[in-house]
Each structure stands twice: as structure tokens, then as C-alpha cells.
mmCIF file of C-alpha atoms and ligand atoms in Angstrom:
data_model
loop_
_atom_site.group_PDB
_atom_site.id
_atom_site.type_symbol
_atom_site.label_atom_id
_atom_site.label_comp_id
_atom_site.label_asym_id
_atom_site.label_seq_id
_atom_site.Cartn_x
_atom_site.Cartn_y
_atom_site.Cartn_z
ATOM 1 C CA MET A 1 39.431 28.515 -6.882
ATOM 2 C CA GLU A 2 38.875 31.404 -4.508
ATOM 3 C CA ASN A 3 36.201 30.791 -1.903
ATOM 4 C CA SER A 4 33.353 33.121 -2.718
ATOM 5 C CA ILE A 5 30.807 31.138 -0.737
ATOM 6 C CA ASN A 6 29.627 33.104 2.282
ATOM 7 C CA LYS A 7 26.012 32.036 2.514
ATOM 8 C CA ILE A 8 24.240 28.897 1.326
ATOM 9 C CA ALA A 9 20.668 27.621 1.294
ATOM 10 C CA VAL A 10 19.667 24.002 1.828
ATOM 11 C CA LEU A 11 16.404 22.279 0.868
ATOM 12 C CA THR A 12 14.863 18.846 0.584
ATOM 13 C CA SER A 13 12.649 18.047 -2.391
ATOM 14 C CA GLY A 14 10.686 15.149 -3.908
ATOM 15 C CA GLY A 15 9.825 12.009 -1.953
ATOM 16 C CA ASP A 16 11.182 12.257 1.579
ATOM 17 C CA ALA A 17 13.681 9.647 2.719
ATOM 18 C CA PRO A 18 14.937 8.584 6.166
ATOM 19 C CA GLY A 19 18.273 10.279 6.737
ATOM 20 C CA MET A 20 17.356 13.583 5.088
ATOM 21 C CA ASN A 21 17.372 15.229 8.525
ATOM 22 C CA ALA A 22 20.831 13.837 9.192
ATOM 23 C CA ALA A 23 22.000 15.293 5.860
ATOM 24 C CA ILE A 24 20.553 18.743 6.639
ATOM 25 C CA ARG A 25 22.231 18.600 10.047
ATOM 26 C CA ALA A 26 25.592 17.788 8.472
ATOM 27 C CA VAL A 27 25.247 20.598 5.909
ATOM 28 C CA VAL A 28 24.312 23.143 8.586
ATOM 29 C CA ARG A 29 27.043 22.128 11.005
ATOM 30 C CA SER A 30 29.627 22.007 8.270
ATOM 31 C CA CYS A 31 28.656 25.571 7.366
ATOM 32 C CA VAL A 32 29.041 26.639 10.994
ATOM 33 C CA TYR A 33 32.432 24.912 11.111
ATOM 34 C CA HIS A 34 33.604 26.823 8.023
ATOM 35 C CA ASN A 35 32.018 30.138 9.032
ATOM 36 C CA ILE A 36 29.435 30.092 6.262
ATOM 37 C CA ALA A 37 25.909 31.357 6.929
ATOM 38 C CA CYS A 38 23.191 28.792 6.234
ATOM 39 C CA VAL A 39 19.467 29.166 5.609
ATOM 40 C CA GLY A 40 16.891 26.413 5.360
ATOM 41 C CA VAL A 41 14.269 26.539 2.620
ATOM 42 C CA PHE A 42 10.912 25.018 3.518
ATOM 43 C CA ARG A 43 8.926 22.721 1.180
ATOM 44 C CA GLY A 44 11.652 22.256 -1.419
ATOM 45 C CA TYR A 45 11.450 24.299 -4.615
ATOM 46 C CA GLU A 46 7.993 25.543 -3.564
ATOM 47 C CA GLY A 47 9.631 27.383 -0.664
ATOM 48 C CA LEU A 48 12.311 28.735 -2.970
ATOM 49 C CA ILE A 49 9.592 30.262 -5.152
ATOM 50 C CA GLU A 50 7.684 31.623 -2.142
ATOM 51 C CA GLY A 51 10.756 32.814 -0.236
ATOM 52 C CA ALA A 52 10.156 30.501 2.747
ATOM 53 C CA PHE A 53 13.656 30.832 4.192
ATOM 54 C CA GLU A 54 14.859 30.561 7.774
ATOM 55 C CA PRO A 55 18.390 31.002 9.138
ATOM 56 C CA LEU A 56 19.801 27.808 10.639
ATOM 57 C CA ASP A 57 22.574 27.405 13.175
ATOM 58 C CA ALA A 58 24.173 24.425 14.887
ATOM 59 C CA ARG A 59 21.405 24.277 17.502
ATOM 60 C CA SER A 60 18.578 24.510 14.926
ATOM 61 C CA VAL A 61 19.433 20.966 13.888
ATOM 62 C CA LYS A 62 19.766 19.393 17.335
ATOM 63 C CA ASN A 63 18.036 16.085 18.058
ATOM 64 C CA ILE A 64 17.141 15.325 14.453
ATOM 65 C CA ILE A 65 19.795 12.802 13.396
ATOM 66 C CA ASN A 66 17.496 9.990 14.526
ATOM 67 C CA ARG A 67 14.281 11.351 13.021
ATOM 68 C CA GLY A 68 12.675 10.173 9.784
ATOM 69 C CA GLY A 69 11.110 12.557 7.258
ATOM 70 C CA THR A 70 12.544 16.025 6.790
ATOM 71 C CA PHE A 71 11.998 18.902 9.186
ATOM 72 C CA LEU A 72 12.397 21.302 6.255
ATOM 73 C CA LYS A 73 9.451 19.464 4.659
ATOM 74 C CA SER A 74 9.304 18.465 1.019
ATOM 75 C CA ALA A 75 7.186 18.930 -2.088
ATOM 76 C CA ARG A 76 7.063 18.023 -5.758
ATOM 77 C CA SER A 77 6.859 21.545 -7.168
ATOM 78 C CA LYS A 78 4.957 21.977 -10.434
ATOM 79 C CA GLU A 79 5.735 25.691 -10.580
ATOM 80 C CA PHE A 80 9.486 25.121 -10.504
ATOM 81 C CA ARG A 81 9.070 23.308 -13.817
ATOM 82 C CA THR A 82 8.119 26.646 -15.382
ATOM 83 C CA LYS A 83 10.564 29.411 -16.316
ATOM 84 C CA GLN A 84 8.467 31.948 -14.358
ATOM 85 C CA GLY A 85 8.663 29.777 -11.239
ATOM 86 C CA ARG A 86 12.430 29.440 -11.519
ATOM 87 C CA GLU A 87 12.791 33.206 -12.047
ATOM 88 C CA LYS A 88 10.888 33.844 -8.812
ATOM 89 C CA ALA A 89 13.178 31.380 -7.021
ATOM 90 C CA TYR A 90 16.291 33.071 -8.405
ATOM 91 C CA LYS A 91 15.073 36.500 -7.248
ATOM 92 C CA HIS A 92 14.595 35.229 -3.700
ATOM 93 C CA LEU A 93 18.063 33.694 -3.632
ATOM 94 C CA LYS A 94 19.608 36.949 -4.865
ATOM 95 C CA LYS A 95 17.603 39.037 -2.402
ATOM 96 C CA GLN A 96 18.887 36.852 0.431
ATOM 97 C CA ASN A 97 22.491 37.134 -0.867
ATOM 98 C CA ILE A 98 22.764 33.382 -1.172
ATOM 99 C CA ASP A 99 25.839 32.172 -3.049
ATOM 100 C CA ALA A 100 24.999 28.497 -3.495
ATOM 101 C CA LEU A 101 22.233 25.980 -3.025
ATOM 102 C CA VAL A 102 22.424 22.451 -1.616
ATOM 103 C CA VAL A 103 19.531 20.265 -2.767
ATOM 104 C CA ILE A 104 18.771 16.923 -1.146
ATOM 105 C CA GLY A 105 16.510 14.689 -3.217
ATOM 106 C CA GLY A 106 16.182 12.279 -6.113
ATOM 107 C CA ASP A 107 16.105 12.415 -9.903
ATOM 108 C CA GLY A 108 13.255 14.962 -10.143
ATOM 109 C CA THR A 109 15.082 17.265 -7.737
ATOM 110 C CA PHE A 110 18.301 16.935 -9.709
ATOM 111 C CA SER A 111 16.611 17.569 -13.093
ATOM 112 C CA GLY A 112 15.213 20.830 -11.698
ATOM 113 C CA ALA A 113 18.595 21.772 -10.251
ATOM 114 C CA ILE A 114 20.398 21.210 -13.548
ATOM 115 C CA VAL A 115 17.968 23.436 -15.481
ATOM 116 C CA PHE A 116 18.196 26.113 -12.780
ATOM 117 C CA ASN A 117 21.990 26.008 -12.781
ATOM 118 C CA GLN A 118 22.093 26.340 -16.558
ATOM 119 C CA GLU A 119 19.583 29.197 -16.729
ATOM 120 C CA PHE A 120 21.058 31.341 -13.970
ATOM 121 C CA ASN A 121 24.598 29.980 -13.638
ATOM 122 C CA PHE A 122 23.748 29.492 -9.963
ATOM 123 C CA PRO A 123 26.048 27.118 -8.014
ATOM 124 C CA ILE A 124 24.220 23.981 -6.871
ATOM 125 C CA VAL A 125 25.403 20.825 -5.154
ATOM 126 C CA GLY A 126 23.129 17.795 -4.964
ATOM 127 C CA ILE A 127 22.935 15.142 -2.263
ATOM 128 C CA PRO A 128 21.158 11.935 -3.329
ATOM 129 C CA GLY A 129 18.244 11.331 -0.971
ATOM 130 C CA THR A 130 15.648 8.825 -2.122
ATOM 131 C CA ILE A 131 14.635 5.381 -0.963
ATOM 132 C CA ASP A 132 14.746 4.174 -4.588
ATOM 133 C CA ASN A 133 18.578 4.107 -4.942
ATOM 134 C CA ASP A 134 18.081 5.041 -8.600
ATOM 135 C CA ILE A 135 20.773 7.708 -8.954
ATOM 136 C CA ASN A 136 23.884 7.074 -11.021
ATOM 137 C CA GLY A 137 27.310 7.967 -9.665
ATOM 138 C CA THR A 138 26.656 6.802 -6.126
ATOM 139 C CA ASP A 139 26.536 3.279 -4.756
ATOM 140 C CA PHE A 140 23.842 4.266 -2.268
ATOM 141 C CA THR A 141 21.266 7.000 -1.831
ATOM 142 C CA ILE A 142 20.194 8.259 1.593
ATOM 143 C CA GLY A 143 17.131 6.389 2.854
ATOM 144 C CA TYR A 144 17.581 3.255 0.787
ATOM 145 C CA ASP A 145 19.089 1.141 3.563
ATOM 146 C CA THR A 146 16.363 2.116 6.041
ATOM 147 C CA ALA A 147 13.658 1.362 3.481
ATOM 148 C CA LEU A 148 15.195 -2.061 2.812
ATOM 149 C CA ASN A 149 15.120 -2.874 6.519
ATOM 150 C CA THR A 150 11.510 -1.706 6.791
ATOM 151 C CA VAL A 151 10.510 -3.890 3.846
ATOM 152 C CA VAL A 152 12.353 -6.964 5.115
ATOM 153 C CA GLU A 153 10.759 -6.584 8.551
ATOM 154 C CA ALA A 154 7.308 -6.334 6.950
ATOM 155 C CA ILE A 155 7.882 -9.354 4.705
ATOM 156 C CA ASP A 156 9.101 -11.423 7.663
ATOM 157 C CA LYS A 157 5.788 -10.713 9.367
ATOM 158 C CA ILE A 158 3.760 -11.525 6.288
ATOM 159 C CA ARG A 159 5.687 -14.773 5.919
ATOM 160 C CA ASP A 160 4.485 -15.892 9.363
ATOM 161 C CA THR A 161 0.866 -15.655 8.308
ATOM 162 C CA ALA A 162 1.583 -16.957 4.782
ATOM 163 C CA ILE A 163 3.061 -20.126 6.273
ATOM 164 C CA SER A 164 0.238 -20.547 8.781
ATOM 165 C CA HIS A 165 -2.410 -20.427 6.051
ATOM 166 C CA SER A 166 -0.383 -21.951 3.189
ATOM 167 C CA ARG A 167 -0.939 -18.863 1.097
ATOM 168 C CA LEU A 168 0.788 -17.075 -1.733
ATOM 169 C CA PHE A 169 1.431 -13.368 -1.087
ATOM 170 C CA LEU A 170 2.179 -10.733 -3.687
ATOM 171 C CA ILE A 171 3.899 -7.874 -1.859
ATOM 172 C CA GLU A 172 4.214 -4.572 -3.663
ATOM 173 C CA VAL A 173 7.185 -2.395 -2.754
ATOM 174 C CA MET A 174 8.155 1.072 -3.981
ATOM 175 C CA GLY A 175 10.266 1.664 -7.054
ATOM 176 C CA ARG A 176 8.539 3.267 -10.035
ATOM 177 C CA ASP A 177 11.502 2.796 -12.334
ATOM 178 C CA ALA A 178 14.006 0.923 -10.204
ATOM 179 C CA GLY A 179 14.017 -2.588 -8.802
ATOM 180 C CA ASP A 180 16.715 -2.103 -6.156
ATOM 181 C CA ILE A 181 14.337 -2.249 -3.196
ATOM 182 C CA ALA A 182 12.435 -5.245 -4.572
ATOM 183 C CA LEU A 183 15.549 -7.200 -5.520
ATOM 184 C CA ASN A 184 17.555 -6.639 -2.359
ATOM 185 C CA ALA A 185 14.685 -6.868 0.100
ATOM 186 C CA GLY A 186 13.419 -9.892 -1.832
ATOM 187 C CA ILE A 187 16.731 -11.680 -1.418
ATOM 188 C CA GLY A 188 17.004 -10.578 2.217
ATOM 189 C CA ALA A 189 13.516 -11.836 3.032
ATOM 190 C CA GLY A 190 13.861 -15.070 1.056
ATOM 191 C CA ALA A 191 11.222 -14.327 -1.578
ATOM 192 C CA GLU A 192 10.347 -17.055 -4.058
ATOM 193 C CA GLU A 193 10.019 -14.598 -6.945
ATOM 194 C CA ILE A 194 11.038 -10.963 -7.435
ATOM 195 C CA LEU A 195 9.531 -8.793 -10.153
ATOM 196 C CA ILE A 196 11.452 -5.660 -11.163
ATOM 197 C CA PRO A 197 10.923 -2.995 -13.849
ATOM 198 C CA GLU A 198 14.351 -3.699 -15.386
ATOM 199 C CA LEU A 199 13.395 -7.247 -16.369
ATOM 200 C CA ASN A 200 10.035 -8.269 -17.755
ATOM 201 C CA MET A 201 9.447 -11.805 -16.524
ATOM 202 C CA GLY A 202 6.047 -12.216 -18.143
ATOM 203 C CA LYS A 203 2.945 -13.648 -16.460
ATOM 204 C CA GLU A 204 3.360 -17.102 -17.957
ATOM 205 C CA ARG A 205 6.916 -17.597 -16.741
ATOM 206 C CA LEU A 206 5.964 -16.402 -13.281
ATOM 207 C CA LEU A 207 3.081 -18.849 -13.193
ATOM 208 C CA ALA A 208 5.219 -21.740 -14.430
ATOM 209 C CA SER A 209 7.836 -20.983 -11.795
ATOM 210 C CA LEU A 210 5.240 -20.810 -8.996
ATOM 211 C CA LYS A 211 3.800 -24.122 -10.158
ATOM 212 C CA ARG A 212 7.267 -25.680 -10.100
ATOM 213 C CA SER A 213 7.984 -24.519 -6.573
ATOM 214 C CA LYS A 214 4.581 -25.713 -5.389
ATOM 215 C CA LYS A 215 5.338 -29.114 -6.896
ATOM 216 C CA SER A 216 8.745 -29.167 -5.224
ATOM 217 C CA GLY A 217 7.056 -29.075 -1.833
ATOM 218 C CA LYS A 218 6.594 -25.411 -0.978
ATOM 219 C CA SER A 219 3.389 -24.772 0.878
ATOM 220 C CA SER A 220 3.509 -20.968 0.833
ATOM 221 C CA SER A 221 5.200 -18.386 -1.323
ATOM 222 C CA ILE A 222 6.260 -14.753 -1.253
ATOM 223 C CA VAL A 223 6.483 -12.770 -4.482
ATOM 224 C CA VAL A 224 7.984 -9.280 -4.149
ATOM 225 C CA VAL A 225 6.763 -6.906 -6.834
ATOM 226 C CA ALA A 226 8.303 -3.498 -7.585
ATOM 227 C CA GLU A 227 5.508 -1.003 -8.245
ATOM 228 C CA GLY A 228 6.924 -0.194 -11.700
ATOM 229 C CA ASP A 229 7.215 -3.797 -12.874
ATOM 230 C CA GLN A 230 5.555 -4.526 -16.237
ATOM 231 C CA ILE A 231 3.281 -7.328 -15.087
ATOM 232 C CA GLY A 232 3.057 -6.176 -11.490
ATOM 233 C CA LYS A 233 1.798 -2.653 -12.229
ATOM 234 C CA ASN A 234 -1.708 -3.954 -11.779
ATOM 235 C CA ILE A 235 -0.964 -6.142 -8.798
ATOM 236 C CA PHE A 236 -4.605 -7.034 -8.108
ATOM 237 C CA GLY A 237 -5.055 -8.097 -11.744
ATOM 238 C CA LEU A 238 -1.910 -10.212 -11.456
ATOM 239 C CA ALA A 239 -3.211 -11.818 -8.250
ATOM 240 C CA GLN A 240 -6.463 -12.688 -10.008
ATOM 241 C CA TYR A 241 -4.584 -14.230 -12.939
ATOM 242 C CA ILE A 242 -2.498 -16.375 -10.558
ATOM 243 C CA GLN A 243 -5.543 -17.344 -8.525
ATOM 244 C CA GLU A 244 -7.384 -18.490 -11.643
ATOM 245 C CA ASN A 245 -4.442 -20.531 -12.882
ATOM 246 C CA LEU A 246 -2.987 -21.862 -9.673
ATOM 247 C CA GLU A 247 -5.925 -23.027 -7.651
ATOM 248 C CA ASP A 248 -3.872 -24.856 -4.995
ATOM 249 C CA TYR A 249 -2.910 -21.529 -3.485
ATOM 250 C CA GLU A 250 -5.006 -18.790 -1.964
ATOM 251 C CA CYS A 251 -3.431 -15.626 -3.297
ATOM 252 C CA LYS A 252 -3.321 -12.402 -1.232
ATOM 253 C CA VAL A 253 -1.955 -8.952 -1.961
ATOM 254 C CA THR A 254 -0.170 -6.546 0.403
ATOM 255 C CA VAL A 255 0.825 -3.101 -0.819
ATOM 256 C CA LEU A 256 3.444 -1.759 1.599
ATOM 257 C CA GLY A 257 3.136 1.824 0.321
ATOM 258 C CA HIS A 258 4.420 4.844 2.203
ATOM 259 C CA ILE A 259 5.375 2.912 5.325
ATOM 260 C CA GLN A 260 8.603 2.337 3.369
ATOM 261 C CA ARG A 261 9.457 6.030 3.402
ATOM 262 C CA GLY A 262 9.093 6.597 7.134
ATOM 263 C CA GLY A 263 10.861 5.652 10.326
ATOM 264 C CA SER A 264 14.077 6.358 12.113
ATOM 265 C CA PRO A 265 17.061 6.131 9.732
ATOM 266 C CA SER A 266 19.412 3.160 10.049
ATOM 267 C CA CYS A 267 22.955 3.788 11.248
ATOM 268 C CA HIS A 268 24.141 3.254 7.666
ATOM 269 C CA ASP A 269 21.873 6.047 6.415
ATOM 270 C CA ARG A 270 22.835 8.400 9.247
ATOM 271 C CA VAL A 271 26.548 7.954 8.545
ATOM 272 C CA LEU A 272 26.039 8.208 4.779
ATOM 273 C CA ALA A 273 23.951 11.383 5.172
ATOM 274 C CA SER A 274 26.548 12.903 7.497
ATOM 275 C CA ARG A 275 29.399 12.152 5.087
ATOM 276 C CA LEU A 276 27.531 13.481 2.045
ATOM 277 C CA GLY A 277 26.396 16.621 3.898
ATOM 278 C CA VAL A 278 29.963 17.454 4.903
ATOM 279 C CA GLY A 279 31.099 16.496 1.380
ATOM 280 C CA ALA A 280 28.654 18.980 -0.176
ATOM 281 C CA ILE A 281 30.174 21.926 1.681
ATOM 282 C CA ASP A 282 33.714 20.638 1.028
ATOM 283 C CA ALA A 283 32.877 20.569 -2.693
ATOM 284 C CA LEU A 284 31.587 24.154 -2.684
ATOM 285 C CA LEU A 285 34.674 25.328 -0.826
ATOM 286 C CA ALA A 286 36.841 23.529 -3.378
ATOM 287 C CA GLY A 287 35.182 25.561 -6.130
ATOM 288 C CA GLU A 288 32.779 22.929 -7.465
ATOM 289 C CA ARG A 289 29.569 24.492 -8.748
ATOM 290 C CA GLU A 290 27.441 21.829 -10.465
ATOM 291 C CA VAL A 291 27.985 18.430 -8.901
ATOM 292 C CA MET A 292 26.340 15.670 -6.947
ATOM 293 C CA ILE A 293 28.117 14.232 -3.933
ATOM 294 C CA GLY A 294 27.956 10.462 -3.842
ATOM 295 C CA ILE A 295 29.651 7.462 -2.327
ATOM 296 C CA VAL A 296 31.584 4.979 -4.467
ATOM 297 C CA HIS A 297 33.507 2.077 -2.956
ATOM 298 C CA ASN A 298 33.085 3.753 0.442
ATOM 299 C CA LYS A 299 34.758 6.993 -0.698
ATOM 300 C CA VAL A 300 32.917 10.312 -0.961
ATOM 301 C CA VAL A 301 33.080 11.511 -4.559
ATOM 302 C CA SER A 302 31.751 14.408 -6.583
ATOM 303 C CA VAL A 303 30.058 13.578 -9.849
ATOM 304 C CA ASP A 304 29.056 15.860 -12.690
ATOM 305 C CA PHE A 305 25.399 16.652 -12.022
ATOM 306 C CA LYS A 306 24.220 15.483 -15.448
ATOM 307 C CA LYS A 307 25.959 12.123 -15.014
ATOM 308 C CA SER A 308 23.810 11.414 -11.961
ATOM 309 C CA LEU A 309 20.784 11.197 -14.267
ATOM 310 C CA GLU A 310 22.493 9.411 -17.131
ATOM 311 C CA GLY A 311 22.265 5.825 -18.228
ATOM 312 C CA SER A 312 20.049 2.999 -17.270
ATOM 313 C CA SER A 313 19.487 1.367 -13.935
ATOM 314 C CA LYS A 314 22.491 0.055 -12.068
ATOM 315 C CA ILE A 315 20.872 -3.247 -11.087
ATOM 316 C CA ASP A 316 23.544 -5.859 -10.522
ATOM 317 C CA THR A 317 22.564 -8.768 -12.756
ATOM 318 C CA ASP A 318 24.428 -11.164 -10.491
ATOM 319 C CA LEU A 319 21.852 -10.392 -7.798
ATOM 320 C CA ILE A 320 19.156 -11.715 -10.126
ATOM 321 C CA ARG A 321 21.163 -14.937 -10.534
ATOM 322 C CA VAL A 322 21.622 -15.204 -6.764
ATOM 323 C CA ALA A 323 17.887 -14.693 -6.222
ATOM 324 C CA ASP A 324 17.115 -17.447 -8.763
ATOM 325 C CA ILE A 325 19.513 -19.917 -7.203
ATOM 326 C CA ILE A 326 18.515 -19.432 -3.573
ATOM 327 C CA SER A 327 14.785 -19.479 -4.193
ATOM 328 C CA ILE A 328 14.839 -22.970 -5.701
HETATM 329 O O1 F6P B 401 10.762 8.597 -5.310
HETATM 330 C C1 F6P B 401 10.512 7.837 -4.189
HETATM 331 C C2 F6P B 401 9.144 7.229 -4.233
HETATM 332 O O2 F6P B 401 8.908 6.731 -2.936
HETATM 333 C C3 F6P B 401 8.915 6.172 -5.298
HETATM 334 O O3 F6P B 401 9.415 4.902 -4.968
HETATM 335 C C4 F6P B 401 7.422 6.188 -5.412
HETATM 336 O O4 F6P B 401 7.015 5.704 -6.661
HETATM 337 C C5 F6P B 401 7.104 7.634 -5.253
HETATM 338 O O5 F6P B 401 8.140 8.187 -4.490
HETATM 339 C C6 F6P B 401 5.774 7.947 -4.622
HETATM 340 O O6 F6P B 401 5.629 9.320 -4.567
HETATM 341 P P1 F6P B 401 4.432 10.086 -3.872
HETATM 342 O O7 F6P B 401 4.605 9.963 -2.396
HETATM 343 O O8 F6P B 401 4.583 11.498 -4.327
HETATM 344 O O9 F6P B 401 3.181 9.436 -4.343
#
């Protein structure tokens, strides 16, 4: 297809993720490389509605590859969910002569992009940026690896004090709908139990398992709980239930919270973000107009936008088996 892309806009939306800056940098520099003008949109779809645009060049994105967060800032825009909001956004894009939009974010960002693309036939390419890793069509999302390392480092520290006091810790990690962080960080940090939204373990089975491991000689335990897990949603209630039924242990709760979203991106996330950012501009130049750029088996791929939101979680059930075996 003929290249009719002369000017693009880039934004970050939804929960920020380490590596978003590296992705913006790659998009901007790829534009410079291909002689395409690039503007940054501040505060995600909010900025699109308000017209908060700023031209970006190669030097605008210097010294950010190592920085967490997103210098373009982010938001969860309520107004973009309305037709009027999206119309305002479209008018700003037209006024600025923008030919295509690159959105970096998670499922909420992509849902908005799909509606916008359908309503206005406006070319959009998505780059998966979320610590949750809950996007289909890509093996990894930007920020996930850094978040895993942050969680494992935190659990290692909690384990030191858990051992010293012979305590049981319930550690809540992020993941409203996806257990990827809990499962992988749980395995990496040697957790005794891992609770994920994709699999309802039930309070009784958890208790029985904790009792078994106590009996087998364990003097402390770590249970990693994804925030969206059925029985872990109310983590303090769960701690109370365990405390009442497993008196040998003192049970403590740590909610890791937003610490998981911050920090300098890992090398894996920086490289991933750089590859996907370049891939987004390559896709636009190749005539693609409604795709997400992902990574599958270490190859950059473009996926139909709707597919990225399709289907259930991609949790590898073998990981659950591995976690069960090694926590014996
Ligand atoms: O989407 C990423 C995420 O970090 C989820 O894991 C978490 O549930 C959510 O964002 C928290 O969002 P907020 O910062 O808006 O409360």
C-alpha cells in the first residue's frame, strides 16, 4: 500500500508500566528515521480530547530509556468512553493533520482504540504496555518483566523476616484479572502457595495445604495472592480465616501495591519496548491500519487489534503444576 503516513501522534494510556518511555523513544526515533513528523499527546486519551499535543524530535526523548513511568503521562479517561469525547479527539487529530495514532497501553486502551478506529476509520497501532501481561497475541507486555523482578525482590525481603519470626505471610500482588505476576513471581520467589484469578483454590483447600506443609516441617510460609483472586480479594479477611484455623502460625499481610508499577525498566523491557516501537512504525509504513504489535517466539508480529482482547487468560497450566511440585 502507498505510504500516506506523514505525521503520527503517540500516547500512553491506562496504568503506566516501566518501559513505556523506551517505547515512546523508539516510536519517535523511528519516525525521525523515516522522515515522519511525530507529536506526543499528554495524559493519554484525555490529552487527545483536550488537544494537549507537543511535537517530538529525536532529542525530545533523550535520557529516558532508563526511566520508569511515562513522560507523556497517563490517565484512564472517562470522557473517551463517550461518543462526544471521541468526536472531540478526532477533531484535534484532524486539525493537527495527523494521519495515524500509536497507543501504548493495556486492554482498556485497546478497547478505546478499537471503537475509535471503527467510528472514524482512523489508523491506529497498539503497543502492549501493562505490567499485567494480560494481552493476547503477544508473549510479553512491556513492564511485566520489571514488575516481576520488583515483586521477587520484595518477597525475598519479606521471606527474611518471615523466617526469623516463623510467620506466614500473605503477599498481595497486582493483577485484577490475570495471575501472570502472581504465578511467575511466586515460582521465582519460592512461594508455598499461589492464588490466581484463573483458578479458584477455595479457602478450605488452601488451609489444608498450609497445614500439610506446616506438618512437613516448614516453619514459615509465603502465599502470593493476585489481587483479583476469588478468595484473596479480601486479603485481610482471608488472613483472619487462616489465623483462626491455623493457630501455629502468626499470619501477616503485605500489599505490594503500586511499587510494582514503578522503577527503572529491566533490560528485557527496554529491548522489548524498543522492538515494538520500531515495529509500530514499520507496520504503519507497510499499510497496516488496525493492529497491535506484539512479540511471539521472539519475533515481532502484528496482530489484528480485536484479537488482542479476545479469549481467556493465557496462563500456562504447566506453571501451576511446576509451582505445586516445587513447593512441596
Ligand atoms: O492495569 C495494570 C494495573 O496495575 C492492575 O494490575 C491494577 O489492578 C490496576 O492497574 C490498578 O490501577 P490504578 O492505578 O488505576 O488503581
